[in-house]
């Protein structure tokens, strides 16, 4: 229970007269809180409060970890879609390159035939 300022002052004066050691009186009065916020805390109370806070932090972290895992799953899905799209594009490019190569071979053979004809009849 906190002491009022008046009570604290009166005890200080009385004990200072009796003990004649201000530091000892101040130390003794330090065990009596001056306000509600200065009320001494028991180890059990502190442990209980810490466990409650730890539980709250764990719950929040579990929620955040769940959110991150869901986002990772979404990103993996997007990567798989991009991979599929990339494979399709690579397949199309290969097909186009094969067609271009065939045209080049055909053109080269035609030019070689034309050159032979010119050389023979020319």
GROMACS .gro file of N, CA and C in nm:
model
  366
    1UNK      N    1   0.085  -0.117   0.000
    1UNK     CA    2   0.000   0.000   0.000
    1UNK      C    3   0.090   0.123   0.000
    2UNK      N    4   0.067   0.219  -0.091
    2UNK     CA    5   0.154   0.336  -0.099
    2UNK      C    6   0.130   0.432   0.017
    3UNK      N    7   0.237   0.501   0.054
    3UNK     CA    8   0.227   0.602   0.159
    3UNK      C    9   0.195   0.737   0.097
    4UNK      N   10   0.117   0.817   0.169
    4UNK     CA   11   0.094   0.954   0.122
    4UNK      C   12   0.221   1.033   0.149
    5UNK      N   13   0.233   1.144   0.082
    5UNK     CA   14   0.352   1.228   0.099
    5UNK      C   15   0.363   1.276   0.244
    6UNK      N   16   0.249   1.307   0.302
    6UNK     CA   17   0.248   1.354   0.441
    6UNK      C   18   0.298   1.245   0.536
    7UNK      N   19   0.246   1.123   0.518
    7UNK     CA   20   0.288   1.011   0.604
    7UNK      C   21   0.435   0.979   0.584
    8UNK      N   22   0.479   0.982   0.463
    8UNK     CA   23   0.619   0.954   0.434
    8UNK      C   24   0.709   1.057   0.502
    9UNK      N   25   0.671   1.182   0.493
    9UNK     CA   26   0.751   1.289   0.554
    9UNK      C   27   0.754   1.274   0.706
   10UNK      N   28   0.639   1.244   0.765
   10UNK     CA   29   0.632   1.228   0.911
   10UNK      C   30   0.719   1.111   0.958
   11UNK      N   31   0.710   0.997   0.888
   11UNK     CA   32   0.794   0.882   0.922
   11UNK      C   33   0.942   0.916   0.907
   12UNK      N   34   0.975   0.989   0.802
   12UNK     CA   35   1.114   1.028   0.779
   12UNK      C   36   1.166   1.110   0.896
   13UNK      N   37   1.088   1.211   0.936
   13UNK     CA   38   1.129   1.297   1.048
   13UNK      C   39   1.144   1.217   1.177
   14UNK      N   40   1.045   1.133   1.206
   14UNK     CA   41   1.046   1.056   1.331
   14UNK      C   42   1.163   0.960   1.335
   15UNK      N   43   1.184   0.884   1.228
   15UNK     CA   44   1.293   0.787   1.227
   15UNK      C   45   1.430   0.853   1.222
   16UNK      N   46   1.439   0.969   1.158
   16UNK     CA   47   1.566   1.040   1.155
   16UNK      C   48   1.605   1.084   1.295
   17UNK      N   49   1.505   1.129   1.373
   17UNK     CA   50   1.532   1.168   1.512
   17UNK      C   51   1.575   1.046   1.594
   18UNK      N   52   1.512   0.931   1.570
   18UNK     CA   53   1.542   0.810   1.648
   18UNK      C   54   1.674   0.745   1.608
   19UNK      N   55   1.697   0.732   1.478
   19UNK     CA   56   1.811   0.656   1.429
   19UNK      C   57   1.934   0.744   1.410
   20UNK      N   58   1.915   0.868   1.372
   20UNK     CA   59   2.022   0.963   1.348
   20UNK      C   60   2.112   0.919   1.231
   21UNK      N   61   2.049   0.854   1.132
   21UNK     CA   62   2.121   0.814   1.011
   21UNK      C   63   2.023   0.828   0.894
   22UNK      N   64   2.034   0.941   0.824
   22UNK     CA   65   1.939   0.970   0.716
   22UNK      C   66   1.941   0.864   0.607
   23UNK      N   67   2.060   0.814   0.574
   23UNK     CA   68   2.070   0.714   0.468
   23UNK      C   69   1.995   0.586   0.506
   24UNK      N   70   2.007   0.544   0.631
   24UNK     CA   71   1.937   0.422   0.676
   24UNK      C   72   1.787   0.442   0.671
   25UNK      N   73   1.740   0.561   0.709
   25UNK     CA   74   1.596   0.591   0.705
   25UNK      C   75   1.547   0.592   0.561
   26UNK      N   76   1.624   0.652   0.471
   26UNK     CA   77   1.586   0.655   0.329
   26UNK      C   78   1.580   0.513   0.272
   27UNK      N   79   1.676   0.429   0.308
   27UNK     CA   80   1.675   0.290   0.261
   27UNK      C   81   1.552   0.216   0.312
   28UNK      N   82   1.518   0.238   0.440
   28UNK     CA   83   1.402   0.170   0.497
   28UNK      C   84   1.274   0.217   0.427
   29UNK      N   85   1.262   0.347   0.406
   29UNK     CA   86   1.141   0.401   0.341
   29UNK      C   87   1.133   0.362   0.193
   30UNK      N   88   1.246   0.325   0.134
   30UNK     CA   89   1.243   0.285  -0.007
   30UNK      C   90   1.164   0.156  -0.026
   31UNK      N   91   1.146   0.079   0.081
   31UNK     CA   92   1.067  -0.044   0.073
   31UNK      C   93   0.917  -0.016   0.075
   32UNK      N   94   0.880   0.108   0.103
   32UNK     CA   95   0.739   0.147   0.103
   32UNK      C   96   0.717   0.240  -0.015
   33UNK      N   97   0.634   0.201  -0.108
   33UNK     CA   98   0.617   0.282  -0.229
   33UNK      C   99   0.550   0.416  -0.199
   34UNK      N  100   0.593   0.516  -0.275
   34UNK     CA  101   0.534   0.649  -0.260
   34UNK      C  102   0.409   0.663  -0.346
   35UNK      N  103   0.400   0.584  -0.453
   35UNK     CA  104   0.284   0.587  -0.542
   35UNK      C  105   0.246   0.445  -0.578
   36UNK      N  106   0.127   0.430  -0.639
   36UNK     CA  107   0.081   0.297  -0.678
   36UNK      C  108   0.175   0.231  -0.779
   37UNK      N  109   0.233   0.312  -0.867
   37UNK     CA  110   0.321   0.256  -0.968
   37UNK      C  111   0.451   0.205  -0.909
   38UNK      N  112   0.484   0.248  -0.791
   38UNK     CA  113   0.607   0.204  -0.727
   38UNK      C  114   0.584   0.084  -0.636
   39UNK      N  115   0.466   0.025  -0.645
   39UNK     CA  116   0.436  -0.089  -0.560
   39UNK      C  117   0.531  -0.204  -0.591
   40UNK      N  118   0.589  -0.265  -0.488
   40UNK     CA  119   0.682  -0.375  -0.513
   40UNK      C  120   0.614  -0.490  -0.588
   41UNK      N  121   0.691  -0.556  -0.669
   41UNK     CA  122   0.639  -0.665  -0.750
   41UNK      C  123   0.696  -0.796  -0.696
   42UNK      N  124   0.610  -0.896  -0.684
   42UNK     CA  125   0.658  -1.026  -0.640
   42UNK      C  126   0.715  -1.101  -0.760
   43UNK      N  127   0.801  -1.197  -0.732
   43UNK     CA  128   0.860  -1.277  -0.840
   43UNK      C  129   0.752  -1.354  -0.915
   44UNK      N  130   0.654  -1.405  -0.840
   44UNK     CA  131   0.546  -1.481  -0.905
   44UNK      C  132   0.465  -1.393  -0.998
   45UNK      N  133   0.436  -1.269  -0.954
   45UNK     CA  134   0.361  -1.176  -1.038
   45UNK      C  135   0.441  -1.144  -1.164
   46UNK      N  136   0.571  -1.117  -1.145
   46UNK     CA  137   0.656  -1.084  -1.258
   46UNK      C  138   0.664  -1.201  -1.356
   47UNK      N  139   0.680  -1.322  -1.305
   47UNK     CA  140   0.684  -1.441  -1.391
   47UNK      C  141   0.554  -1.454  -1.470
   48UNK      N  142   0.441  -1.435  -1.399
   48UNK     CA  143   0.311  -1.447  -1.466
   48UNK      C  144   0.297  -1.343  -1.576
   49UNK      N  145   0.337  -1.220  -1.548
   49UNK     CA  146   0.329  -1.113  -1.649
   49UNK      C  147   0.421  -1.143  -1.767
   50UNK      N  148   0.541  -1.190  -1.737
   50UNK     CA  149   0.634  -1.223  -1.846
   50UNK      C  150   0.580  -1.337  -1.931
   51UNK      N  151   0.523  -1.439  -1.868
   51UNK     CA  152   0.466  -1.550  -1.943
   51UNK      C  153   0.351  -1.504  -2.032
   52UNK      N  154   0.270  -1.412  -1.978
   52UNK     CA  155   0.158  -1.359  -2.056
   52UNK      C  156   0.211  -1.282  -2.178
   53UNK      N  157   0.312  -1.199  -2.156
   53UNK     CA  158   0.369  -1.122  -2.267
   53UNK      C  159   0.438  -1.214  -2.368
   54UNK      N  160   0.509  -1.314  -2.318
   54UNK     CA  161   0.574  -1.410  -2.407
   54UNK      C  162   0.468  -1.482  -2.491
   55UNK      N  163   0.358  -1.519  -2.428
   55UNK     CA  164   0.249  -1.585  -2.501
   55UNK      C  165   0.192  -1.495  -2.609
   56UNK      N  166   0.175  -1.367  -2.576
   56UNK     CA  167   0.123  -1.270  -2.673
   56UNK      C  168   0.218  -1.258  -2.792
   57UNK      N  169   0.348  -1.245  -2.762
   57UNK     CA  170   0.447  -1.232  -2.869
   57UNK      C  171   0.451  -1.359  -2.955
   58UNK      N  172   0.443  -1.475  -2.890
   58UNK     CA  173   0.441  -1.601  -2.966
   58UNK      C  174   0.321  -1.607  -3.059
   59UNK      N  175   0.204  -1.568  -3.008
   59UNK     CA  176   0.083  -1.570  -3.091
   59UNK      C  177   0.098  -1.476  -3.210
   60UNK      N  178   0.153  -1.357  -3.185
   60UNK     CA  179   0.172  -1.261  -3.294
   60UNK      C  180   0.271  -1.316  -3.396
   61UNK      N  181   0.380  -1.376  -3.347
   61UNK     CA  182   0.479  -1.432  -3.439
   61UNK      C  183   0.421  -1.547  -3.520
   62UNK      N  184   0.341  -1.631  -3.457
   62UNK     CA  185   0.279  -1.741  -3.531
   62UNK      C  186   0.191  -1.686  -3.644
   63UNK      N  187   0.116  -1.580  -3.613
   63UNK     CA  188   0.033  -1.518  -3.715
   63UNK      C  189   0.116  -1.463  -3.829
   64UNK      N  190   0.224  -1.393  -3.794
   64UNK     CA  191   0.311  -1.335  -3.897
   64UNK      C  192   0.379  -1.444  -3.979
   65UNK      N  193   0.424  -1.549  -3.912
   65UNK     CA  194   0.488  -1.660  -3.983
   65UNK      C  195   0.389  -1.726  -4.078
   66UNK      N  196   0.265  -1.741  -4.034
   66UNK     CA  197   0.161  -1.797  -4.122
   66UNK      C  198   0.139  -1.711  -4.244
   67UNK      N  199   0.137  -1.579  -4.224
   67UNK     CA  200   0.120  -1.486  -4.335
   67UNK      C  201   0.237  -1.497  -4.433
   68UNK      N  202   0.359  -1.503  -4.379
   68UNK     CA  203   0.478  -1.513  -4.464
   68UNK      C  204   0.476  -1.645  -4.542
   69UNK      N  205   0.437  -1.753  -4.477
   69UNK     CA  206   0.430  -1.882  -4.547
   69UNK      C  207   0.328  -1.877  -4.660
   70UNK      N  208   0.215  -1.813  -4.635
   70UNK     CA  209   0.114  -1.801  -4.740
   70UNK      C  210   0.168  -1.719  -4.857
   71UNK      N  211   0.240  -1.611  -4.826
   71UNK     CA  212   0.298  -1.529  -4.933
   71UNK      C  213   0.405  -1.606  -5.009
   72UNK      N  214   0.483  -1.686  -4.938
   72UNK     CA  215   0.584  -1.769  -5.005
   72UNK      C  216   0.516  -1.867  -5.100
   73UNK      N  217   0.405  -1.926  -5.056
   73UNK     CA  218   0.330  -2.017  -5.143
   73UNK      C  219   0.281  -1.947  -5.268
   74UNK      N  220   0.233  -1.824  -5.252
   74UNK     CA  221   0.188  -1.745  -5.367
   74UNK      C  222   0.303  -1.718  -5.463
   75UNK      N  223   0.418  -1.680  -5.408
   75UNK     CA  224   0.535  -1.651  -5.491
   75UNK      C  225   0.581  -1.778  -5.564
   76UNK      N  226   0.578  -1.891  -5.495
   76UNK     CA  227   0.616  -2.017  -5.561
   76UNK      C  228   0.522  -2.048  -5.678
   77UNK      N  229   0.394  -2.024  -5.659
   77UNK     CA  230   0.298  -2.044  -5.767
   77UNK      C  231   0.326  -1.953  -5.885
   78UNK      N  232   0.358  -1.827  -5.856
   78UNK     CA  233   0.390  -1.733  -5.963
   78UNK      C  234   0.518  -1.774  -6.036
   79UNK      N  235   0.616  -1.822  -5.960
   79UNK     CA  236   0.741  -1.868  -6.023
   79UNK      C  237   0.713  -1.988  -6.114
   80UNK      N  238   0.629  -2.080  -6.068
   80UNK     CA  239   0.594  -2.197  -6.151
   80UNK      C  240   0.525  -2.152  -6.279
   81UNK      N  241   0.435  -2.054  -6.269
   81UNK     CA  242   0.367  -2.001  -6.388
   81UNK      C  243   0.468  -1.939  -6.484
   82UNK      N  244   0.562  -1.861  -6.429
   82UNK     CA  245   0.664  -1.799  -6.514
   82UNK      C  246   0.753  -1.904  -6.580
   83UNK      N  247   0.786  -2.008  -6.506
   83UNK     CA  248   0.868  -2.116  -6.561
   83UNK      C  249   0.796  -2.182  -6.679
   84UNK      N  250   0.668  -2.210  -6.663
   84UNK     CA  251   0.589  -2.271  -6.770
   84UNK      C  252   0.584  -2.179  -6.891
   85UNK      N  253   0.560  -2.052  -6.866
   85UNK     CA  254   0.554  -1.954  -6.975
   85UNK      C  255   0.689  -1.945  -7.047
   86UNK      N  256   0.797  -1.947  -6.970
   86UNK     CA  257   0.931  -1.938  -7.028
   86UNK      C  258   0.961  -2.061  -7.115
   87UNK      N  259   0.923  -2.178  -7.067
   87UNK     CA  260   0.944  -2.300  -7.147
   87UNK      C  261   0.866  -2.293  -7.278
   88UNK      N  262   0.745  -2.241  -7.274
   88UNK     CA  263   0.666  -2.226  -7.397
   88UNK      C  264   0.735  -2.130  -7.493
   89UNK      N  265   0.784  -2.019  -7.440
   89UNK     CA  266   0.851  -1.919  -7.524
   89UNK      C  267   0.979  -1.977  -7.585
   90UNK      N  268   1.055  -2.051  -7.504
   90UNK     CA  269   1.178  -2.112  -7.555
   90UNK      C  270   1.145  -2.213  -7.666
   91UNK      N  271   1.038  -2.291  -7.646
   91UNK     CA  272   0.995  -2.386  -7.749
   91UNK      C  273   0.958  -2.315  -7.879
   92UNK      N  274   0.888  -2.202  -7.867
   92UNK     CA  275   0.848  -2.125  -7.986
   92UNK      C  276   0.971  -2.069  -8.057
   93UNK      N  277   1.068  -2.020  -7.980
   93UNK     CA  278   1.191  -1.965  -8.040
   93UNK      C  279   1.268  -2.076  -8.111
   94UNK      N  280   1.277  -2.194  -8.049
   94UNK     CA  281   1.345  -2.307  -8.113
   94UNK      C  282   1.279  -2.344  -8.246
   95UNK      N  283   1.145  -2.345  -8.243
   95UNK     CA  284   1.071  -2.379  -8.365
   95UNK      C  285   1.099  -2.275  -8.473
   96UNK      N  286   1.098  -2.147  -8.436
   96UNK     CA  287   1.127  -2.040  -8.532
   96UNK      C  288   1.270  -2.052  -8.585
   97UNK      N  289   1.365  -2.081  -8.496
   97UNK     CA  290   1.505  -2.096  -8.539
   97UNK      C  291   1.522  -2.214  -8.634
   98UNK      N  292   1.452  -2.324  -8.606
   98UNK     CA  293   1.460  -2.441  -8.695
   98UNK      C  294   1.405  -2.405  -8.833
   99UNK      N  295   1.294  -2.330  -8.835
   99UNK     CA  296   1.235  -2.289  -8.964
   99UNK      C  297   1.330  -2.197  -9.039
  100UNK      N  298   1.391  -2.103  -8.968
  100UNK     CA  299   1.486  -2.011  -9.032
  100UNK      C  300   1.606  -2.088  -9.085
  101UNK      N  301   1.654  -2.184  -9.006
  101UNK     CA  302   1.769  -2.264  -9.049
  101UNK      C  303   1.735  -2.344  -9.175
  102UNK      N  304   1.616  -2.401  -9.181
  102UNK     CA  305   1.575  -2.477  -9.300
  102UNK      C  306   1.568  -2.385  -9.422
  103UNK      N  307   1.517  -2.264  -9.403
  103UNK     CA  308   1.511  -2.169  -9.515
  103UNK      C  309   1.651  -2.131  -9.561
  104UNK      N  310   1.741  -2.112  -9.462
  104UNK     CA  311   1.879  -2.077  -9.498
  104UNK      C  312   1.947  -2.191  -9.576
  105UNK      N  313   1.925  -2.315  -9.532
  105UNK     CA  314   1.982  -2.431  -9.602
  105UNK      C  315   1.923  -2.438  -9.744
  106UNK      N  316   1.793  -2.419  -9.753
  106UNK     CA  317   1.727  -2.421  -9.885
  106UNK      C  318   1.780  -2.311  -9.975
  107UNK      N  319   1.796  -2.192  -9.920
  107UNK     CA  320   1.848  -2.080  -9.998
  107UNK      C  321   1.992  -2.107 -10.041
  108UNK      N  322   2.071  -2.163  -9.950
  108UNK     CA  323   2.211  -2.193  -9.982
  108UNK      C  324   2.219  -2.297 -10.094
  109UNK      N  325   2.137  -2.401 -10.086
  109UNK     CA  326   2.136  -2.504 -10.190
  109UNK      C  327   2.091  -2.445 -10.324
  110UNK      N  328   1.989  -2.359 -10.319
  110UNK     CA  329   1.941  -2.295 -10.443
  110UNK      C  330   2.050  -2.209 -10.505
  111UNK      N  331   2.120  -2.131 -10.421
  111UNK     CA  332   2.228  -2.046 -10.473
  111UNK      C  333   2.342  -2.131 -10.530
  112UNK      N  334   2.372  -2.242 -10.462
  112UNK     CA  335   2.478  -2.331 -10.512
  112UNK      C  336   2.437  -2.389 -10.648
  113UNK      N  337   2.312  -2.429 -10.660
  113UNK     CA  338   2.263  -2.482 -10.788
  113UNK      C  339   2.266  -2.376 -10.895
  114UNK      N  340   2.227  -2.254 -10.862
  114UNK     CA  341   2.229  -2.143 -10.957
  114UNK      C  342   2.371  -2.114 -11.002
  115UNK      N  343   2.465  -2.117 -10.907
  115UNK     CA  344   2.605  -2.091 -10.942
  115UNK      C  345   2.661  -2.202 -11.034
  116UNK      N  346   2.622  -2.326 -11.006
  116UNK     CA  347   2.665  -2.435 -11.092
  116UNK      C  348   2.607  -2.420 -11.233
  117UNK      N  349   2.481  -2.382 -11.238
  117UNK     CA  350   2.417  -2.365 -11.369
  117UNK      C  351   2.484  -2.252 -11.447
  118UNK      N  352   2.514  -2.143 -11.377
  118UNK     CA  353   2.580  -2.030 -11.445
  118UNK      C  354   2.720  -2.072 -11.490
  119UNK      N  355   2.788  -2.147 -11.405
  119UNK     CA  356   2.924  -2.191 -11.440
  119UNK      C  357   2.921  -2.287 -11.558
  120UNK      N  358   2.821  -2.371 -11.563
  120UNK     CA  359   2.814  -2.471 -11.667
  120UNK      C  360   2.766  -2.410 -11.800
  121UNK      N  361   2.666  -2.323 -11.788
  121UNK     CA  362   2.610  -2.268 -11.912
  121UNK      C  363   2.660  -2.128 -11.940
  122UNK      N  364   2.732  -2.075 -11.854
  122UNK     CA  365   2.769  -1.938 -11.860
  122UNK      C  366   2.885  -1.897 -11.931
   0.00000   0.00000   0.00000
